[in-house]
Coordinates of C-alpha atoms in Angstrom, one line a residue:
M1 CA 67.1 98.5 -46.6
S2 CA 66.1 102.1 -46.0
R3 CA 62.4 102.8 -45.2
S4 CA 62.6 106.0 -47.3
V5 CA 60.7 106.0 -50.6
R6 CA 62.6 104.0 -53.2
T7 CA 62.7 105.9 -56.5
R8 CA 64.8 103.5 -58.6
P9 CA 66.2 100.0 -58.6
E10 CA 69.6 99.8 -56.9
G11 CA 72.9 98.7 -58.5
S12 CA 75.4 96.2 -57.1
G13 CA 79.0 95.9 -58.2
R14 CA 79.1 92.4 -56.7
A15 CA 77.1 89.3 -57.6
L16 CA 74.1 89.2 -55.3
S17 CA 75.1 85.7 -54.2
E18 CA 78.3 87.3 -52.8
A19 CA 76.7 90.4 -51.4
Y20 CA 74.1 88.5 -49.3
D21 CA 74.6 85.5 -47.1
T22 CA 71.2 83.9 -47.5
A23 CA 68.6 83.9 -50.3
L24 CA 65.1 83.6 -49.0
L25 CA 63.4 82.2 -52.1
D26 CA 59.8 82.0 -52.8
L27 CA 58.8 78.8 -54.7
D28 CA 55.7 79.1 -56.9
G29 CA 56.7 81.4 -59.8
V30 CA 60.3 81.6 -58.8
V31 CA 61.8 78.1 -58.5
Y32 CA 59.0 76.2 -60.2
A33 CA 55.5 76.5 -61.7
G34 CA 53.0 73.7 -61.6
G35 CA 55.7 71.4 -60.1
T36 CA 58.1 71.9 -63.0
A37 CA 61.4 73.8 -62.6
I38 CA 61.5 77.3 -64.1
V39 CA 64.1 77.7 -66.8
H40 CA 67.6 78.5 -65.4
A41 CA 66.5 77.9 -61.8
V42 CA 68.3 74.7 -61.1
E43 CA 71.7 75.7 -62.5
S44 CA 71.5 79.2 -61.0
L45 CA 70.8 77.9 -57.5
A46 CA 73.5 75.3 -57.8
T47 CA 76.0 78.0 -58.7
A48 CA 74.9 80.3 -55.9
R49 CA 75.1 77.5 -53.3
A50 CA 78.5 76.4 -54.6
G51 CA 79.7 79.9 -54.0
G52 CA 78.7 79.8 -50.4
M53 CA 75.2 81.4 -50.4
H54 CA 72.7 79.7 -48.1
L55 CA 69.5 78.9 -49.8
A56 CA 66.2 78.8 -47.9
Y57 CA 62.8 78.3 -49.5
V58 CA 60.0 80.4 -48.1
T59 CA 56.5 79.7 -49.2
N60 CA 53.1 80.9 -48.4
N61 CA 51.7 77.6 -49.6
A62 CA 50.6 75.7 -46.5
L63 CA 49.5 72.5 -48.2
R64 CA 52.7 70.5 -48.3
T65 CA 55.1 69.7 -45.4
P66 CA 58.7 70.8 -45.5
D67 CA 59.7 67.1 -46.0
V68 CA 57.6 66.9 -49.1
V69 CA 58.7 70.3 -50.5
A70 CA 62.4 69.3 -49.9
A71 CA 61.9 66.0 -51.7
H72 CA 60.3 67.7 -54.6
L73 CA 63.1 70.3 -54.9
T74 CA 65.7 67.5 -54.7
E75 CA 63.9 65.6 -57.4
L76 CA 64.1 68.7 -59.6
G77 CA 67.9 68.7 -59.1
I78 CA 68.0 71.2 -56.2
P79 CA 69.4 69.2 -53.2
T80 CA 67.3 70.4 -50.2
G81 CA 66.7 69.4 -46.6
A82 CA 63.5 69.9 -44.7
G83 CA 65.3 72.4 -42.5
D84 CA 65.8 74.6 -45.6
V85 CA 62.1 75.0 -46.1
I86 CA 59.9 77.6 -44.2
T87 CA 56.2 77.5 -44.8
S88 CA 53.3 79.7 -43.7
A89 CA 51.9 76.7 -41.9
Q90 CA 54.9 76.8 -39.6
A91 CA 54.5 80.6 -39.1
V92 CA 50.7 80.3 -38.3
A93 CA 51.3 77.3 -36.0
R94 CA 53.7 79.3 -33.9
L95 CA 51.2 82.2 -33.8
I96 CA 48.4 79.9 -32.6
A97 CA 50.6 78.3 -30.0
E98 CA 51.3 81.7 -28.5
Q99 CA 47.6 82.3 -28.2
V100 CA 46.1 79.0 -26.9
P101 CA 46.8 76.6 -24.1
A102 CA 49.4 73.8 -24.6
G103 CA 47.8 70.7 -26.1
A104 CA 44.7 72.7 -27.3
R105 CA 42.6 71.4 -30.2
V106 CA 42.7 73.3 -33.5
L107 CA 40.2 72.9 -36.3
V108 CA 42.1 72.5 -39.5
I109 CA 40.8 73.6 -42.9
G110 CA 43.6 72.7 -45.2
G111 CA 46.2 70.0 -45.8
D112 CA 48.9 68.0 -44.1
G113 CA 51.3 70.9 -43.9
L114 CA 49.1 72.5 -41.3
R115 CA 48.6 69.4 -39.3
V116 CA 52.3 68.6 -39.1
A117 CA 53.1 72.2 -38.1
L118 CA 50.5 72.2 -35.3
R119 CA 51.8 68.9 -33.9
E120 CA 55.3 70.3 -33.8
H121 CA 54.0 72.9 -31.3
G122 CA 52.1 70.3 -29.2
L123 CA 48.6 71.2 -30.6
E124 CA 46.0 68.7 -31.6
P125 CA 44.5 69.0 -35.1
V126 CA 40.7 68.2 -35.3
E127 CA 38.2 68.1 -38.1
S128 CA 34.9 69.3 -36.8
A129 CA 33.6 72.5 -35.2
D130 CA 31.9 70.1 -32.7
D131 CA 35.3 68.9 -31.4
D132 CA 35.5 72.0 -29.1
P133 CA 38.5 73.6 -30.9
A134 CA 40.3 76.5 -29.2
A135 CA 41.2 77.9 -32.7
V136 CA 40.4 77.6 -36.4
V137 CA 43.3 77.6 -38.9
Q138 CA 42.8 77.9 -42.6
G139 CA 45.5 77.2 -45.3
Y140 CA 45.6 76.2 -48.9
G141 CA 44.1 72.8 -49.3
G142 CA 44.5 72.2 -53.0
P143 CA 41.8 72.2 -55.7
E144 CA 40.1 69.1 -54.3
L145 CA 39.4 70.6 -50.9
P146 CA 35.6 69.9 -50.2
W147 CA 33.3 72.9 -50.0
G148 CA 32.0 71.5 -46.7
R149 CA 35.3 72.4 -45.0
F150 CA 34.5 76.1 -45.4
A151 CA 31.1 75.5 -43.8
E152 CA 32.9 73.7 -40.9
A153 CA 35.2 76.7 -40.4
S154 CA 32.2 79.1 -40.6
Y155 CA 30.3 77.2 -37.9
A156 CA 33.2 77.5 -35.4
V157 CA 34.1 81.1 -36.3
A158 CA 30.5 82.2 -35.9
R159 CA 30.6 80.7 -32.4
G160 CA 33.5 83.0 -31.5
V161 CA 36.4 80.6 -32.0
P162 CA 39.6 82.6 -32.9
W163 CA 40.3 82.3 -36.6
F164 CA 43.8 82.1 -38.1
A165 CA 44.9 82.0 -41.7
S166 CA 48.3 80.8 -43.0
N167 CA 48.1 83.5 -45.8
T168 CA 45.7 85.4 -48.0
D169 CA 47.2 85.1 -51.5
L170 CA 44.2 85.4 -53.8
T171 CA 45.9 83.4 -56.6
I172 CA 48.5 80.7 -57.0
P173 CA 50.4 79.9 -60.3
G174 CA 50.2 76.5 -61.8
A175 CA 51.1 74.6 -64.9
R176 CA 47.8 75.6 -66.6
G177 CA 47.7 79.2 -65.5
I178 CA 46.7 81.2 -62.4
G179 CA 44.2 79.6 -60.1
P180 CA 42.5 80.7 -56.8
G181 CA 44.7 80.6 -53.7
N182 CA 44.0 80.5 -50.0
G183 CA 43.0 84.1 -49.9
A184 CA 40.0 83.3 -52.1
A185 CA 39.0 80.5 -49.7
V186 CA 39.5 82.8 -46.7
E187 CA 37.0 85.2 -48.4
V188 CA 34.4 82.5 -48.4
V189 CA 34.5 82.2 -44.6
R190 CA 34.8 86.0 -44.2
I191 CA 31.6 86.5 -46.2
A192 CA 29.8 83.8 -44.2
T193 CA 30.8 85.1 -40.8
G194 CA 31.8 88.7 -41.1
A195 CA 34.9 87.9 -39.1
E196 CA 38.5 88.7 -39.8
P197 CA 41.4 86.2 -39.3
R198 CA 44.8 86.7 -37.8
V199 CA 47.2 86.1 -40.8
A200 CA 50.7 84.8 -40.5
G201 CA 52.1 84.5 -44.0
K202 CA 53.9 87.0 -46.3
P203 CA 53.9 90.0 -46.2
L204 CA 53.2 90.1 -42.5
P205 CA 55.7 90.0 -39.7
P206 CA 55.0 86.5 -38.3
M207 CA 56.4 85.0 -41.5
H208 CA 59.5 87.1 -41.5
R209 CA 60.1 86.2 -37.8
E210 CA 59.7 82.5 -38.6
T211 CA 62.2 82.7 -41.4
V212 CA 64.8 84.5 -39.4
L213 CA 64.4 82.1 -36.5
R214 CA 64.8 79.1 -38.7
T215 CA 67.6 80.3 -41.0
G216 CA 69.7 82.6 -38.8
A217 CA 70.2 84.9 -41.8
E218 CA 72.3 88.0 -41.1
R219 CA 72.3 89.6 -44.6
P220 CA 69.2 88.1 -46.3
L221 CA 67.9 88.8 -49.8
V222 CA 64.3 88.1 -50.4
V223 CA 63.7 86.6 -53.9
G224 CA 60.2 86.6 -55.2
D225 CA 57.7 87.1 -58.1
R226 CA 54.9 88.8 -56.2
L227 CA 54.8 92.5 -55.2
D228 CA 52.1 92.1 -52.6
T229 CA 53.7 89.2 -50.7
D230 CA 57.4 88.7 -51.4
I231 CA 58.4 92.4 -52.0
E232 CA 56.1 93.9 -49.4
G233 CA 57.3 91.2 -46.9
A234 CA 60.9 92.3 -47.5
F235 CA 59.8 96.0 -47.1
N236 CA 58.1 95.1 -43.8
G237 CA 61.2 93.2 -42.6
E238 CA 63.5 96.0 -43.7
V239 CA 65.6 93.7 -45.9
D240 CA 66.5 93.9 -49.6
S241 CA 64.7 92.1 -52.3
L242 CA 65.1 90.8 -55.9
L243 CA 62.0 90.6 -58.1
V244 CA 62.2 88.0 -60.8
L245 CA 59.8 88.2 -63.8
T246 CA 59.0 84.5 -64.0
G247 CA 55.7 84.5 -62.1
V248 CA 52.7 86.7 -61.6
T249 CA 54.2 90.2 -61.8
D250 CA 54.4 91.9 -65.2
A251 CA 56.3 95.0 -66.3
A252 CA 53.3 97.3 -66.1
Q253 CA 52.4 96.2 -62.6
L254 CA 56.0 96.8 -61.5
L255 CA 56.0 100.4 -62.9
A256 CA 52.8 101.2 -61.0
A257 CA 54.1 99.8 -57.7
P258 CA 53.6 101.9 -54.6
P259 CA 56.7 102.2 -52.3
Q260 CA 56.1 99.1 -50.2
H261 CA 56.0 97.0 -53.5
R262 CA 59.2 98.4 -55.1
P263 CA 62.0 95.8 -55.1
T264 CA 65.6 96.6 -54.5
Y265 CA 66.7 94.8 -57.7
V266 CA 64.8 93.5 -60.8
D267 CA 65.9 90.7 -63.1
A268 CA 64.4 88.2 -65.6
D269 CA 65.0 85.0 -63.6
L270 CA 67.2 83.4 -61.0
R271 CA 70.4 84.1 -63.0
G272 CA 70.1 87.5 -61.4
L273 CA 71.6 86.0 -58.3
L274 CA 74.8 85.4 -60.1
T275 CA 75.5 88.8 -61.4
G276 CA 75.9 92.4 -60.3
Q277 CA 73.1 94.8 -61.0
P278 CA 73.5 97.8 -63.3
E279 CA 73.3 101.3 -61.9
V280 CA 70.4 103.6 -62.8
S281 CA 71.6 107.2 -63.1
G282 CA 69.9 110.5 -63.6
A283 CA 70.4 112.0 -67.1
D284 CA 69.0 115.2 -68.6
G285 CA 65.8 115.2 -66.6
G286 CA 65.4 111.5 -67.1
F287 CA 67.1 108.2 -66.0
R288 CA 69.6 106.1 -67.8
C289 CA 70.4 102.4 -67.6
G290 CA 72.6 100.7 -70.2
G291 CA 71.6 102.1 -73.6
W292 CA 68.2 103.4 -72.5
T293 CA 66.9 106.8 -71.2
A294 CA 63.5 107.0 -69.6
T295 CA 61.5 110.1 -68.8
A296 CA 58.1 110.9 -67.3
A297 CA 55.9 113.1 -69.5
A298 CA 52.6 114.8 -68.6
D299 CA 50.5 111.6 -69.1
R300 CA 52.9 108.9 -70.1
L301 CA 56.3 107.3 -69.7
E302 CA 58.8 107.7 -72.6
L303 CA 61.8 105.6 -73.5
A304 CA 64.6 106.3 -75.9
G305 CA 67.7 104.4 -77.0
R306 CA 68.3 100.7 -77.4
G307 CA 70.0 97.8 -75.6
E308 CA 69.1 95.1 -73.1
P309 CA 65.3 95.2 -72.5
L310 CA 65.8 94.8 -68.7
D311 CA 68.0 97.9 -68.6
G312 CA 65.2 99.8 -70.3
L313 CA 62.7 98.5 -67.7
R314 CA 65.0 99.5 -64.8
A315 CA 65.2 103.0 -66.3
L316 CA 61.4 103.1 -66.7
C317 CA 61.0 102.1 -63.0
A318 CA 63.1 105.1 -62.0
A319 CA 61.1 107.5 -64.1
A320 CA 57.7 106.0 -62.9
W321 CA 58.6 105.7 -59.2
T322 CA 60.1 109.2 -59.1
A323 CA 57.0 110.6 -60.7
A324 CA 54.7 108.7 -58.4
G325 CA 56.6 109.6 -55.2
D326 CA 54.8 107.8 -52.3
G327 CA 51.9 106.8 -54.5
A328 CA 51.3 104.5 -57.4
C329 CA 52.3 105.7 -60.9
A330 CA 49.3 106.4 -63.1
L331 CA 51.2 107.4 -66.2
D332 CA 50.5 105.3 -69.4
P333 CA 53.5 103.0 -70.0
G334 CA 52.1 101.4 -73.2
K335 CA 54.4 102.9 -75.9
A336 CA 57.5 102.8 -73.7
L337 CA 57.0 99.1 -72.9
A338 CA 56.3 98.4 -76.6
R339 CA 59.8 99.6 -77.3
L340 CA 61.0 96.8 -75.1
G341 CA 58.9 94.2 -76.9
G342 CA 56.0 94.3 -74.5

């Protein structure tokens, strides 16, 4: 992917599952939400895999081990081995192992995913700031994580113990809606100590490095629902990306995306892996995709025509991103999006 400013979604004459050798798939909001498979996910992934695409599941959620994630995916109808799952717990464990002595103790604020990943690198998980840890690691511990765990992290960090975080996603999607993620928990310790953690997860380079090391991908396509983790991570890794609109990102947020948050491709869901992507072309001072033409006026985006709503959204992206240049588009998209049904 070029590091130049992206001004429109790209087209592809081939199905994405044929154009790329490996899909690096986010989980929450892409494959499932609240543990239930998202519509079209199971059959789309089966078709992509049958066509020869390698599927790897890359998640910032450090709570569950790869074995548990793989078992869950298999139960949903997506046959998966533990080696196909890459977590931010694995990425942060490698980062810590490169900074502390072999066999060092690490204070864990989180779940089993962190403990298993640390042991894989020969490190010893401990539970108290009084256990003489060489590092503190914080990852998503689920909604039942006791408040006292944040205090334990704060005691150690305030003493100068190096602090690491698996990721800083402020939110996490679930069956009942959007809840607080590990980033919200990290903020608790930051407020208490004034310290800053070393972070491993998407969109930062340690996660991309972990993914490439474990998958051997040569032509990867990042597939995600979040602009600030999945898409920015692809940007930082200089690889292409597909945004699916099944998670936290809505159309208005996409139109306002700054360059590092602009995906290569946009589609409704994982069926987008199985098709080509339409071209967005310039037309009479605006941009055309399918039956739609989008333009940027003085204070708003305008859309004319009719056809598939996604084509209209792609055309609007081109108008918005071109108008914004290397910033975030501030033009009002309201009436234009209303033409697409919201």
